[in-house]
Amino acid sequence: MSTAWWRDAVIYQVYPRSFADADGDGIGDIAGIRSRLGHLRDLGVDAIWTSPWYPSPMADAGYDVADFRDIDPVFGTLAEASALITEAHEANIRIIIDIVPNHVSSKHPWFQKALAGEGRDRFWFRNEPTNWTGEFGGKTWTRLPDESWYLHLFTPEQPDLNWDNPEVRAEFESILRFWFDRGVDGIRIDSAALLVKDPALPEVVDGEPHPFHDLDAVHDIYRSWRRIADAYPEKALIGEVWMPDVTRFTNYLRPDELHAAFNFDFLGCAWDATLMRACIDRTLAAHATVGAPPTWVLSNHDVTRHVTRYGRADTTFSFDNNLDGTPVDLALGTRRARAAALLTLSLPGATYVYQGEELGLGEHEGIPEDLVQDPMFARRGHTRDGCRVPLPWSGDEAPFGFSGSAVELWLPQPAEWKGLTVQAQTGDPGSMLELYRTAIRLRRGFRDAPMDWVGTGAGVLAYTRGPDLVVALNLSERAVALPDHTSVLLTSAPLDGDLLPPDTAVWLRR
Ligand code: TEU
């Protein structure tokens, strides 16, 4: 294992509720993750990132944390988390856990005490609300029986912490050490740009500095976190930073701050050669200014799965552009997702794989409204549940091996997933799973090689990785000539003789 492992790792996001259920309650758990580590080893990933597993009332699927130093009984125990860390390390897989520093659960002891009048300065209490709009839409202030209001950028069950309070800072520094001491290799930082608020709590006014998005003072927090991480060998800090301005974004990646951050610019980019090329160039140039590794992200637990996105007329993603229910061509989306995998797994930097993308799962758009769990749904009319459906492992019918018995799962699986189980795809050379397995294996041969663009016609992206590999992706509507090569290593779809068909990517030996 190389020291700066996060620079070129393949990092697999495990969403614990939906990965695998060992205790048969219809909700995934740590024992389930441990039982399926073989899948991750066979896939060849370098690390996993687990979404929150802490005690939580689950008002926001665990992103409402009541205790950062324990595990929710629905997921298991602290001892099981330690066993997972050990077993993952034995399989050469690192572990990144999720820390949610912007807010806690309203059931967290600090907020319970605040309600009783003690330690209110750990939160934001005011006599009057502001005009702010929450990150899920809706109001950011809730009134208490004593007529005071408290701030929550997300749901009312997620009161925002006051990062001006030194006690808050000390507490999270201690939480980082708690988990580093238990052997985790990295921290994914939730909503990393939102922590610091303008203490005057001014209204949001167009053209004036924003009161809580990306305030300069937030960087002091990550400088102190970096000092903590650096006191251990090989720990990585990875920020969830949604930031349209690329310079503001890379500020988080300066050498004394975070090691990496998710590339949402790329995730939201349309399936279009000119726009993708521009996005890749922008990414590479921006990261080079701070010496940070680029990251390549297609999906996660918050966004519409990319098989579905790429099968729509509008292939972009943005929370402000709700495309739910618009027509989807799943065959086209899958074809493009295969090509996109060969793109993201061959660009320089780290690649994130969201659980189920290696199976080619699409968004489950058919969840009945009365089963929807996501608190975003009531506020924005869009649910993130469609990308959070329990994984299909085996068999011909739900729960497809997710749970050992025919229990009702926390979210229903579509019957069409029968053909997409791990079992059904294993050994099928045309499957998404085997494509990912092969690509991740081959990637080891070039992952630290330099990248250079190769001139091609319009609609095509082509680049070399070192002396051995040339990659080409055809985003145009016509078949195009392959770049010069000696042999074909891997294709996302069959070639058309010497031509690269539309929506196809290829890895060639030069
Ligand atoms: O998501 C944060 C997030 O997606 C927002 O900050 C985003 O900028 C906004 O929705 C766009 O309007 C993280 C988690 O990934 C998500 O699952 C949680 O629900 C959220 O934080 C709250 O913890």
Short mmCIF file of C-alpha atoms and ligand atoms in Angstrom, two decimals:
data_model
loop_
_atom_site.label_atom_id
_atom_site.label_comp_id
_atom_site.label_asym_id
_atom_site.label_seq_id
_atom_site.Cartn_x
_atom_site.Cartn_y
_atom_site.Cartn_z
CA MET A 1 0.00 0.00 0.00
CA SER A 2 1.40 3.42 -0.94
CA THR A 3 1.48 6.13 1.71
CA ALA A 4 -0.64 8.77 0.00
CA TRP A 5 -3.16 6.07 -0.75
CA TRP A 6 -6.10 8.48 -1.13
CA ARG A 7 -4.47 10.12 -4.18
CA ASP A 8 -5.29 7.32 -6.61
CA ALA A 9 -7.55 4.94 -4.68
CA VAL A 10 -10.81 3.39 -5.81
CA ILE A 11 -13.12 4.21 -2.92
CA TYR A 12 -16.43 2.36 -2.61
CA GLN A 13 -19.27 4.03 -0.75
CA VAL A 14 -21.18 1.66 1.52
CA TYR A 15 -24.61 2.91 2.55
CA PRO A 16 -25.02 0.71 5.64
CA ARG A 17 -28.83 0.65 5.65
CA SER A 18 -28.82 -0.82 2.16
CA PHE A 19 -25.67 -2.88 1.71
CA ALA A 20 -26.46 -6.20 3.39
CA ASP A 21 -28.69 -7.28 6.29
CA ALA A 22 -27.30 -10.03 8.50
CA ASP A 23 -29.83 -9.93 11.35
CA GLY A 24 -32.91 -10.20 9.17
CA ASP A 25 -34.74 -7.00 10.16
CA GLY A 26 -34.85 -5.64 6.61
CA ILE A 27 -32.20 -2.98 7.32
CA GLY A 28 -28.52 -3.40 6.48
CA ASP A 29 -25.97 -3.70 9.29
CA ILE A 30 -22.28 -4.00 10.10
CA ALA A 31 -22.46 -7.78 10.30
CA GLY A 32 -23.86 -7.63 6.76
CA ILE A 33 -20.92 -5.54 5.57
CA ARG A 34 -18.50 -8.00 7.20
CA SER A 35 -20.26 -10.93 5.54
CA ARG A 36 -19.91 -9.30 2.12
CA LEU A 37 -16.31 -8.08 2.34
CA GLY A 38 -15.48 -10.77 -0.22
CA HIS A 39 -17.51 -8.85 -2.82
CA LEU A 40 -15.43 -5.74 -2.19
CA ARG A 41 -12.18 -7.69 -2.28
CA ASP A 42 -13.19 -9.34 -5.58
CA LEU A 43 -14.16 -5.94 -6.96
CA GLY A 44 -10.65 -4.77 -6.07
CA VAL A 45 -11.46 -1.54 -4.24
CA ASP A 46 -8.78 0.12 -2.12
CA ALA A 47 -11.09 1.61 0.50
CA ILE A 48 -14.68 1.86 1.63
CA TRP A 49 -16.49 4.91 2.94
CA THR A 50 -19.39 4.05 5.22
CA SER A 51 -22.27 6.52 5.57
CA PRO A 52 -23.21 7.26 9.24
CA TRP A 53 -23.73 4.29 11.53
CA TYR A 54 -24.07 6.14 14.83
CA PRO A 55 -27.02 6.09 17.26
CA SER A 56 -29.69 8.16 15.57
CA PRO A 57 -33.46 8.70 15.55
CA MET A 58 -33.05 8.39 11.73
CA ALA A 59 -34.87 11.61 10.90
CA ASP A 60 -32.39 11.93 8.01
CA ALA A 61 -31.27 8.30 7.58
CA GLY A 62 -28.54 8.63 10.21
CA TYR A 63 -27.25 12.09 9.22
CA ASP A 64 -28.90 13.15 12.48
CA VAL A 65 -26.33 11.83 14.94
CA ALA A 66 -27.13 11.42 18.64
CA ASP A 67 -23.73 10.02 19.71
CA PHE A 68 -20.57 10.11 17.58
CA ARG A 69 -18.77 7.55 19.74
CA ASP A 70 -21.13 4.61 19.42
CA ILE A 71 -23.04 2.54 16.85
CA ASP A 72 -26.81 2.45 16.43
CA PRO A 73 -28.22 -0.92 17.57
CA VAL A 74 -29.89 -1.27 14.18
CA PHE A 75 -26.37 -1.43 12.66
CA GLY A 76 -24.59 -3.32 15.48
CA THR A 77 -22.05 -2.48 18.16
CA LEU A 78 -18.76 -0.65 18.57
CA ALA A 79 -17.07 -4.05 18.85
CA GLU A 80 -18.50 -5.02 15.46
CA ALA A 81 -17.26 -1.76 13.95
CA SER A 82 -13.78 -2.57 15.27
CA ALA A 83 -14.03 -6.09 13.87
CA LEU A 84 -15.01 -4.66 10.48
CA ILE A 85 -12.03 -2.30 10.53
CA THR A 86 -9.70 -5.19 11.35
CA GLU A 87 -11.17 -7.54 8.73
CA ALA A 88 -11.15 -4.85 6.05
CA HIS A 89 -7.49 -4.16 6.77
CA GLU A 90 -6.76 -7.88 6.50
CA ALA A 91 -8.33 -7.72 3.03
CA ASN A 92 -6.17 -4.65 2.19
CA ILE A 93 -9.20 -2.37 2.25
CA ARG A 94 -9.03 0.94 4.13
CA ILE A 95 -12.00 2.42 5.97
CA ILE A 96 -13.32 5.97 5.79
CA ILE A 97 -16.14 6.93 8.11
CA ASP A 98 -18.63 9.77 7.86
CA ILE A 99 -18.55 12.67 10.34
CA VAL A 100 -21.42 15.16 10.40
CA PRO A 101 -20.11 18.33 12.05
CA ASN A 102 -22.67 20.89 10.88
CA HIS A 103 -25.44 19.60 13.11
CA VAL A 104 -26.43 16.92 15.58
CA SER A 105 -29.67 15.10 16.23
CA SER A 106 -32.22 16.96 18.32
CA LYS A 107 -31.93 13.91 20.62
CA HIS A 108 -28.19 14.51 21.13
CA PRO A 109 -27.54 15.17 24.85
CA TRP A 110 -26.23 18.66 24.05
CA PHE A 111 -29.47 19.71 22.39
CA GLN A 112 -31.56 18.05 25.08
CA LYS A 113 -29.64 20.09 27.67
CA ALA A 114 -30.06 23.22 25.55
CA LEU A 115 -33.82 22.69 25.57
CA ALA A 116 -33.59 22.63 29.36
CA GLY A 117 -31.67 25.93 29.23
CA GLU A 118 -28.12 24.59 29.62
CA GLY A 119 -25.34 25.22 27.08
CA ARG A 120 -27.50 26.99 24.51
CA ASP A 121 -24.39 28.63 23.10
CA ARG A 122 -23.46 25.32 21.48
CA PHE A 123 -26.33 26.00 19.05
CA TRP A 124 -27.98 29.05 17.47
CA PHE A 125 -30.87 30.32 19.56
CA ARG A 126 -32.51 33.64 18.67
CA ASN A 127 -35.62 35.63 19.48
CA GLU A 128 -36.40 36.24 15.80
CA PRO A 129 -35.93 33.97 12.76
CA THR A 130 -34.15 35.04 9.55
CA ASN A 131 -35.37 34.64 5.95
CA TRP A 132 -32.95 31.80 5.19
CA THR A 133 -34.00 28.84 3.05
CA GLY A 134 -32.85 25.41 4.24
CA GLU A 135 -30.70 23.01 2.22
CA PHE A 136 -33.74 20.77 1.69
CA GLY A 137 -35.94 23.81 1.04
CA GLY A 138 -38.25 25.22 3.71
CA LYS A 139 -37.57 27.23 6.86
CA THR A 140 -34.35 27.04 8.87
CA TRP A 141 -35.79 28.07 12.22
CA THR A 142 -38.12 26.24 14.58
CA ARG A 143 -39.89 27.88 17.49
CA LEU A 144 -39.81 26.36 20.96
CA PRO A 145 -42.54 26.61 23.62
CA ASP A 146 -40.48 29.33 25.36
CA GLU A 147 -40.86 31.36 22.11
CA SER A 148 -37.17 31.19 21.20
CA TRP A 149 -36.13 29.93 17.76
CA TYR A 150 -33.27 27.55 16.91
CA LEU A 151 -31.41 27.21 13.62
CA HIS A 152 -31.37 24.09 11.45
CA LEU A 153 -30.11 24.24 7.85
CA PHE A 154 -31.61 20.77 7.30
CA THR A 155 -34.59 19.29 9.16
CA PRO A 156 -35.81 20.56 12.56
CA GLU A 157 -34.42 17.28 13.96
CA GLN A 158 -30.90 18.48 12.96
CA PRO A 159 -30.08 21.61 14.99
CA ASP A 160 -26.96 23.41 13.72
CA LEU A 161 -23.93 23.58 15.98
CA ASN A 162 -22.28 26.89 16.79
CA TRP A 163 -18.69 26.52 15.58
CA ASP A 164 -17.73 29.81 17.24
CA ASN A 165 -17.99 27.91 20.52
CA PRO A 166 -14.57 26.40 21.43
CA GLU A 167 -16.34 23.51 23.14
CA VAL A 168 -17.81 22.43 19.79
CA ARG A 169 -14.38 22.51 18.18
CA ALA A 170 -12.78 20.55 21.01
CA GLU A 171 -15.54 17.94 20.91
CA PHE A 172 -15.06 17.17 17.21
CA GLU A 173 -11.29 17.10 17.53
CA SER A 174 -11.77 14.51 20.24
CA ILE A 175 -14.21 12.55 18.01
CA LEU A 176 -11.65 12.47 15.18
CA ARG A 177 -9.03 11.08 17.56
CA PHE A 178 -11.54 8.56 18.92
CA TRP A 179 -11.99 7.03 15.45
CA PHE A 180 -8.39 7.40 14.30
CA ASP A 181 -7.38 5.57 17.49
CA ARG A 182 -9.80 2.79 16.47
CA GLY A 183 -7.99 2.40 13.18
CA VAL A 184 -10.13 4.21 10.62
CA ASP A 185 -8.07 5.51 7.73
CA GLY A 186 -10.08 8.54 6.76
CA ILE A 187 -12.98 10.84 7.48
CA ARG A 188 -15.64 11.99 5.02
CA ILE A 189 -16.83 15.40 6.20
CA ASP A 190 -20.53 16.04 5.69
CA SER A 191 -21.72 19.45 4.42
CA ALA A 192 -18.18 20.70 4.94
CA ALA A 193 -18.75 24.24 3.64
CA LEU A 194 -21.69 25.10 5.90
CA LEU A 195 -20.27 24.92 9.44
CA VAL A 196 -19.44 28.57 10.07
CA LYS A 197 -22.22 31.15 10.26
CA ASP A 198 -21.96 34.92 10.27
CA PRO A 199 -22.65 35.49 14.00
CA ALA A 200 -24.77 38.54 13.17
CA LEU A 201 -27.12 36.15 11.32
CA PRO A 202 -27.97 38.68 8.60
CA GLU A 203 -30.67 38.06 6.02
CA VAL A 204 -29.67 36.39 2.75
CA VAL A 205 -29.39 39.23 0.22
CA ASP A 206 -28.39 38.77 -3.43
CA GLY A 207 -24.94 40.22 -4.12
CA GLU A 208 -23.98 40.36 -0.43
CA PRO A 209 -21.74 37.85 1.39
CA HIS A 210 -23.71 34.72 2.22
CA PRO A 211 -24.29 34.20 5.96
CA PHE A 212 -23.46 30.48 5.99
CA HIS A 213 -22.17 29.18 2.63
CA ASP A 214 -18.39 28.85 2.46
CA LEU A 215 -17.34 31.51 4.98
CA ASP A 216 -13.58 32.03 5.09
CA ALA A 217 -13.40 31.15 8.78
CA VAL A 218 -14.42 27.54 8.00
CA HIS A 219 -10.86 26.91 6.82
CA ASP A 220 -9.48 27.33 10.35
CA ILE A 221 -11.47 24.26 11.35
CA TYR A 222 -9.93 22.13 8.62
CA ARG A 223 -6.45 23.40 9.38
CA SER A 224 -6.82 22.16 12.93
CA TRP A 225 -8.31 18.85 11.71
CA ARG A 226 -5.36 18.44 9.35
CA ARG A 227 -2.95 18.84 12.24
CA ILE A 228 -4.78 16.06 14.04
CA ALA A 229 -4.78 13.77 10.98
CA ASP A 230 -1.08 14.46 10.37
CA ALA A 231 -0.23 13.27 13.86
CA TYR A 232 -1.18 9.76 12.66
CA PRO A 233 0.28 7.91 9.69
CA GLU A 234 -1.69 7.91 6.41
CA LYS A 235 -5.04 9.41 7.48
CA ALA A 236 -7.16 11.23 4.90
CA LEU A 237 -9.76 13.98 5.24
CA ILE A 238 -12.30 14.10 2.41
CA GLY A 239 -14.75 16.96 2.15
CA GLU A 240 -18.30 17.03 0.88
CA VAL A 241 -18.06 20.47 -0.69
CA TRP A 242 -20.76 21.53 -3.18
CA MET A 243 -19.18 24.62 -4.71
CA PRO A 244 -19.74 26.01 -8.18
CA ASP A 245 -16.68 28.32 -7.95
CA VAL A 246 -13.64 26.18 -8.60
CA THR A 247 -11.19 28.44 -6.73
CA ARG A 248 -13.43 28.57 -3.69
CA PHE A 249 -13.59 24.77 -3.97
CA THR A 250 -9.84 24.17 -4.13
CA ASN A 251 -9.34 26.47 -1.14
CA TYR A 252 -10.50 23.44 0.90
CA LEU A 253 -7.66 21.41 -0.63
CA ARG A 254 -4.74 23.65 0.23
CA PRO A 255 -1.78 21.68 1.58
CA ASP A 256 -2.67 22.32 5.22
CA GLU A 257 -6.40 21.54 4.86
CA LEU A 258 -8.32 18.56 3.40
CA HIS A 259 -6.67 15.83 1.35
CA ALA A 260 -9.48 15.53 -1.18
CA ALA A 261 -13.07 16.54 -1.93
CA PHE A 262 -15.83 15.10 -4.09
CA ASN A 263 -15.98 16.40 -7.66
CA PHE A 264 -19.65 17.37 -7.94
CA ASP A 265 -18.85 19.59 -10.91
CA PHE A 266 -18.10 16.38 -12.82
CA LEU A 267 -21.07 14.52 -11.32
CA GLY A 268 -23.46 17.19 -12.55
CA CYS A 269 -21.91 17.51 -16.00
CA ALA A 270 -23.99 16.63 -19.07
CA TRP A 271 -23.10 13.67 -21.29
CA ASP A 272 -21.47 15.95 -23.84
CA ALA A 273 -17.91 15.83 -25.16
CA THR A 274 -17.24 19.57 -25.07
CA LEU A 275 -18.68 20.07 -21.60
CA MET A 276 -16.99 16.95 -20.19
CA ARG A 277 -13.64 17.89 -21.68
CA ALA A 278 -13.99 21.38 -20.20
CA CYS A 279 -14.95 19.93 -16.81
CA ILE A 280 -12.01 17.50 -16.79
CA ASP A 281 -9.58 20.26 -17.78
CA ARG A 282 -11.03 22.60 -15.16
CA THR A 283 -10.70 19.87 -12.54
CA LEU A 284 -7.11 18.97 -13.41
CA ALA A 285 -5.98 22.60 -13.58
CA ALA A 286 -7.68 23.60 -10.34
CA HIS A 287 -6.34 20.66 -8.34
CA ALA A 288 -2.84 21.22 -9.73
CA THR A 289 -2.80 24.71 -8.20
CA VAL A 290 -2.97 23.18 -4.69
CA GLY A 291 -1.29 19.83 -5.38
CA ALA A 292 -4.42 17.88 -4.43
CA PRO A 293 -5.61 14.75 -6.23
CA PRO A 294 -8.66 15.15 -8.49
CA THR A 295 -11.62 12.91 -7.69
CA TRP A 296 -14.16 11.38 -10.07
CA VAL A 297 -17.66 10.77 -8.79
CA LEU A 298 -20.70 9.62 -10.76
CA SER A 299 -23.19 8.81 -7.98
CA ASN A 300 -23.78 8.81 -4.23
CA HIS A 301 -26.61 8.39 -1.73
CA ASP A 302 -28.00 11.89 -2.44
CA VAL A 303 -28.20 11.97 -6.22
CA THR A 304 -30.15 10.21 -8.96
CA ARG A 305 -28.23 7.13 -10.06
CA HIS A 306 -26.27 7.84 -13.25
CA VAL A 307 -27.72 4.93 -15.25
CA THR A 308 -30.99 6.84 -15.01
CA ARG A 309 -29.48 10.31 -15.49
CA TYR A 310 -27.62 9.29 -18.63
CA GLY A 311 -30.78 7.72 -20.05
CA ARG A 312 -32.69 11.00 -19.99
CA ALA A 313 -32.82 13.81 -22.56
CA ASP A 314 -31.35 16.14 -19.90
CA THR A 315 -28.28 14.30 -18.57
CA THR A 316 -27.22 16.91 -16.00
CA PHE A 317 -27.75 16.69 -12.24
CA SER A 318 -28.72 19.50 -9.92
CA PHE A 319 -30.90 19.57 -6.80
CA ASP A 320 -32.61 22.60 -8.33
CA ASN A 321 -33.64 20.78 -11.50
CA ASN A 322 -36.09 18.02 -10.59
CA LEU A 323 -36.27 15.55 -13.49
CA ASP A 324 -38.22 12.85 -11.62
CA GLY A 325 -40.63 11.05 -13.87
CA THR A 326 -39.20 12.37 -17.14
CA PRO A 327 -38.68 9.62 -19.75
CA VAL A 328 -35.67 7.32 -19.25
CA ASP A 329 -34.05 5.02 -21.79
CA LEU A 330 -32.39 2.55 -19.42
CA ALA A 331 -30.54 0.70 -22.18
CA LEU A 332 -28.95 3.95 -23.33
CA GLY A 333 -28.25 5.01 -19.74
CA THR A 334 -26.58 1.67 -19.03
CA ARG A 335 -24.49 1.85 -22.20
CA ARG A 336 -23.28 5.31 -21.22
CA ALA A 337 -22.72 4.25 -17.59
CA ARG A 338 -20.41 1.49 -18.84
CA ALA A 339 -18.46 4.02 -20.89
CA ALA A 340 -18.42 6.44 -17.96
CA ALA A 341 -16.91 3.72 -15.74
CA LEU A 342 -13.99 3.33 -18.15
CA LEU A 343 -13.62 7.12 -18.12
CA THR A 344 -13.67 7.64 -14.34
CA LEU A 345 -11.48 4.60 -13.69
CA SER A 346 -8.81 5.83 -16.09
CA LEU A 347 -8.60 9.53 -15.27
CA PRO A 348 -5.75 10.52 -12.92
CA GLY A 349 -6.77 10.78 -9.27
CA ALA A 350 -9.15 8.90 -7.00
CA THR A 351 -12.40 7.33 -8.20
CA TYR A 352 -15.49 6.88 -6.04
CA VAL A 353 -17.92 4.04 -6.69
CA TYR A 354 -21.34 4.22 -5.03
CA GLN A 355 -22.67 0.82 -3.97
CA GLY A 356 -24.76 -0.71 -6.75
CA GLU A 357 -23.20 1.25 -9.57
CA GLU A 358 -20.94 -1.75 -10.15
CA LEU A 359 -24.20 -3.66 -10.75
CA GLY A 360 -25.59 -1.05 -13.12
CA LEU A 361 -28.55 -0.25 -10.87
CA GLY A 362 -30.78 2.58 -11.96
CA GLU A 363 -32.78 4.91 -9.74
CA HIS A 364 -35.86 3.15 -8.32
CA GLU A 365 -38.48 5.66 -9.38
CA GLY A 366 -41.43 3.49 -8.42
CA ILE A 367 -41.34 3.70 -4.61
CA PRO A 368 -44.94 4.27 -3.47
CA GLU A 369 -45.31 7.64 -1.78
CA ASP A 370 -46.47 6.16 1.50
CA LEU A 371 -43.19 4.22 1.75
CA VAL A 372 -40.93 7.22 1.09
CA GLN A 373 -38.58 7.85 4.04
CA ASP A 374 -36.48 10.80 2.88
CA PRO A 375 -37.25 14.06 4.72
CA MET A 376 -36.30 15.94 1.55
CA PHE A 377 -39.46 14.65 -0.14
CA ALA A 378 -41.89 16.74 1.88
CA ARG A 379 -39.83 19.88 1.31
CA ARG A 380 -38.70 19.58 -2.31
CA GLY A 381 -41.01 17.00 -3.87
CA HIS A 382 -37.97 14.89 -4.70
CA THR A 383 -36.89 11.81 -2.75
CA ARG A 384 -33.33 10.50 -2.52
CA ASP A 385 -34.71 7.07 -1.59
CA GLY A 386 -34.56 5.89 -5.22
CA CYS A 387 -30.76 5.57 -5.01
CA ARG A 388 -30.83 4.07 -1.49
CA VAL A 389 -32.69 0.84 -2.21
CA PRO A 390 -31.17 -2.34 -0.68
CA LEU A 391 -28.70 -4.10 -2.99
CA PRO A 392 -29.65 -7.27 -4.89
CA TRP A 393 -27.17 -10.06 -4.14
CA SER A 394 -28.75 -13.27 -5.37
CA GLY A 395 -31.89 -15.18 -6.25
CA ASP A 396 -34.94 -14.46 -8.39
CA GLU A 397 -37.10 -12.41 -6.10
CA ALA A 398 -36.97 -9.77 -3.38
CA PRO A 399 -35.13 -9.46 -1.04
CA PHE A 400 -32.56 -10.85 -3.54
CA GLY A 401 -30.27 -12.13 -0.80
CA PHE A 402 -30.14 -8.73 0.93
CA SER A 403 -31.76 -10.29 3.99
CA GLY A 404 -31.58 -13.99 4.77
CA SER A 405 -35.35 -14.37 4.94
CA ALA A 406 -38.38 -12.98 3.11
CA VAL A 407 -38.68 -9.94 5.34
CA GLU A 408 -40.07 -6.57 4.23
CA LEU A 409 -37.12 -4.27 3.53
CA TRP A 410 -36.91 -0.66 4.68
CA LEU A 411 -37.33 0.31 1.03
CA PRO A 412 -38.78 -2.02 -1.63
CA GLN A 413 -36.61 -3.37 -4.48
CA PRO A 414 -37.84 -3.39 -8.08
CA ALA A 415 -38.63 -6.88 -9.46
CA GLU A 416 -36.45 -6.10 -12.54
CA TRP A 417 -33.34 -6.32 -10.36
CA LYS A 418 -33.54 -10.09 -10.76
CA GLY A 419 -31.10 -9.89 -13.66
CA LEU A 420 -28.76 -7.47 -11.84
CA THR A 421 -27.84 -9.45 -8.74
CA VAL A 422 -24.17 -10.07 -7.93
CA GLN A 423 -24.86 -13.75 -8.47
CA ALA A 424 -26.46 -13.23 -11.90
CA GLN A 425 -23.61 -11.02 -13.12
CA THR A 426 -20.66 -12.95 -11.75
CA GLY A 427 -18.82 -14.72 -14.55
CA ASP A 428 -20.86 -13.01 -17.30
CA PRO A 429 -18.22 -11.18 -19.35
CA GLY A 430 -20.82 -8.73 -20.69
CA SER A 431 -22.03 -7.68 -17.22
CA MET A 432 -21.44 -4.34 -15.51
CA LEU A 433 -19.93 -6.17 -12.53
CA GLU A 434 -17.28 -7.95 -14.61
CA LEU A 435 -16.52 -4.69 -16.42
CA TYR A 436 -15.82 -2.99 -13.07
CA ARG A 437 -13.78 -5.92 -11.79
CA THR A 438 -11.60 -6.01 -14.90
CA ALA A 439 -11.22 -2.24 -15.11
CA ILE A 440 -10.23 -1.90 -11.44
CA ARG A 441 -7.67 -4.71 -11.86
CA LEU A 442 -6.15 -3.22 -15.03
CA ARG A 443 -6.11 0.24 -13.46
CA ARG A 444 -3.38 -0.87 -11.05
CA GLY A 445 -1.00 -0.97 -14.02
CA PHE A 446 -1.27 2.73 -14.83
CA ARG A 447 -2.76 4.57 -11.93
CA ASP A 448 0.25 6.73 -11.22
CA ALA A 449 1.14 7.28 -14.91
CA PRO A 450 0.88 10.81 -16.38
CA MET A 451 -2.12 11.73 -18.51
CA ASP A 452 -1.94 13.54 -21.84
CA TRP A 453 -4.76 14.39 -24.24
CA VAL A 454 -4.62 12.93 -27.73
CA GLY A 455 -6.01 15.01 -30.60
CA THR A 456 -9.20 13.51 -32.06
CA GLY A 457 -12.31 14.61 -33.94
CA ALA A 458 -15.24 16.42 -32.39
CA GLY A 459 -17.31 14.45 -29.90
CA VAL A 460 -14.44 12.21 -28.80
CA LEU A 461 -12.25 12.33 -25.68
CA ALA A 462 -8.92 10.54 -25.91
CA TYR A 463 -5.86 10.51 -23.66
CA THR A 464 -2.84 8.46 -22.81
CA ARG A 465 -1.81 7.23 -19.37
CA GLY A 466 1.93 6.72 -19.60
CA PRO A 467 3.62 4.78 -22.39
CA ASP A 468 1.25 1.80 -22.40
CA LEU A 469 -2.35 2.97 -22.37
CA VAL A 470 -4.58 5.07 -24.57
CA VAL A 471 -8.23 5.68 -23.64
CA ALA A 472 -10.95 6.84 -26.03
CA LEU A 473 -14.58 7.73 -25.32
CA ASN A 474 -17.01 8.47 -28.13
CA LEU A 475 -19.77 10.86 -27.07
CA SER A 476 -20.82 11.63 -30.63
CA GLU A 477 -23.62 10.00 -32.59
CA ARG A 478 -21.36 8.38 -35.20
CA ALA A 479 -18.76 5.63 -35.03
CA VAL A 480 -15.23 7.06 -35.13
CA ALA A 481 -11.74 5.74 -35.88
CA LEU A 482 -9.78 4.27 -32.94
CA PRO A 483 -6.57 6.02 -31.89
CA ASP A 484 -3.32 4.26 -32.88
CA HIS A 485 -2.84 1.09 -30.84
CA THR A 486 -1.38 -2.39 -30.84
CA SER A 487 -4.19 -4.22 -29.05
CA VAL A 488 -7.53 -3.76 -27.33
CA LEU A 489 -7.49 -4.18 -23.53
CA LEU A 490 -11.10 -3.46 -22.56
CA THR A 491 -14.21 -2.02 -24.18
CA SER A 492 -17.51 -0.88 -22.69
CA ALA A 493 -19.37 -2.26 -25.75
CA PRO A 494 -18.32 -4.31 -28.77
CA LEU A 495 -16.27 -2.39 -31.34
CA ASP A 496 -17.54 -1.98 -34.88
CA GLY A 497 -14.50 -3.42 -36.68
CA ASP A 498 -11.88 -0.68 -36.43
CA LEU A 499 -14.43 1.85 -35.32
CA LEU A 500 -15.50 3.04 -31.87
CA PRO A 501 -19.33 3.13 -31.75
CA PRO A 502 -21.30 5.96 -30.08
CA ASP A 503 -21.46 6.01 -26.27
CA THR A 504 -18.57 3.58 -26.06
CA ALA A 505 -15.20 3.77 -24.31
CA VAL A 506 -12.12 1.67 -24.94
CA TRP A 507 -8.79 1.04 -23.25
CA LEU A 508 -6.08 0.29 -25.82
CA ARG A 509 -2.45 -0.77 -25.57
CA ARG A 510 -0.33 1.77 -27.44
O1 TEU B 1 -25.66 16.35 2.10
C1 TEU B 1 -25.48 17.72 2.02
C2 TEU B 1 -26.12 18.24 0.82
O2 TEU B 1 -26.41 17.51 -0.10
C3 TEU B 1 -26.45 19.65 0.80
O3 TEU B 1 -25.58 20.39 1.53
C4 TEU B 1 -26.62 20.13 -0.57
O4 TEU B 1 -25.73 21.18 -0.82
C5 TEU B 1 -28.00 20.64 -0.69
O5 TEU B 1 -28.88 19.59 -0.46
C6 TEU B 1 -28.28 21.26 -2.03
O6 TEU B 1 -29.35 22.10 -1.91
C7 TEU B 1 -25.21 15.72 3.23
C8 TEU B 1 -25.52 14.25 3.16
O7 TEU B 1 -24.81 13.67 2.09
C9 TEU B 1 -26.98 14.06 3.07
O8 TEU B 1 -27.35 12.71 2.93
C10 TEU B 1 -27.59 14.63 4.33
O9 TEU B 1 -28.99 14.59 4.25
C11 TEU B 1 -27.16 16.07 4.58
O10 TEU B 1 -25.77 16.25 4.41
C12 TEU B 1 -27.47 16.48 6.00
O11 TEU B 1 -26.59 15.87 6.88
#
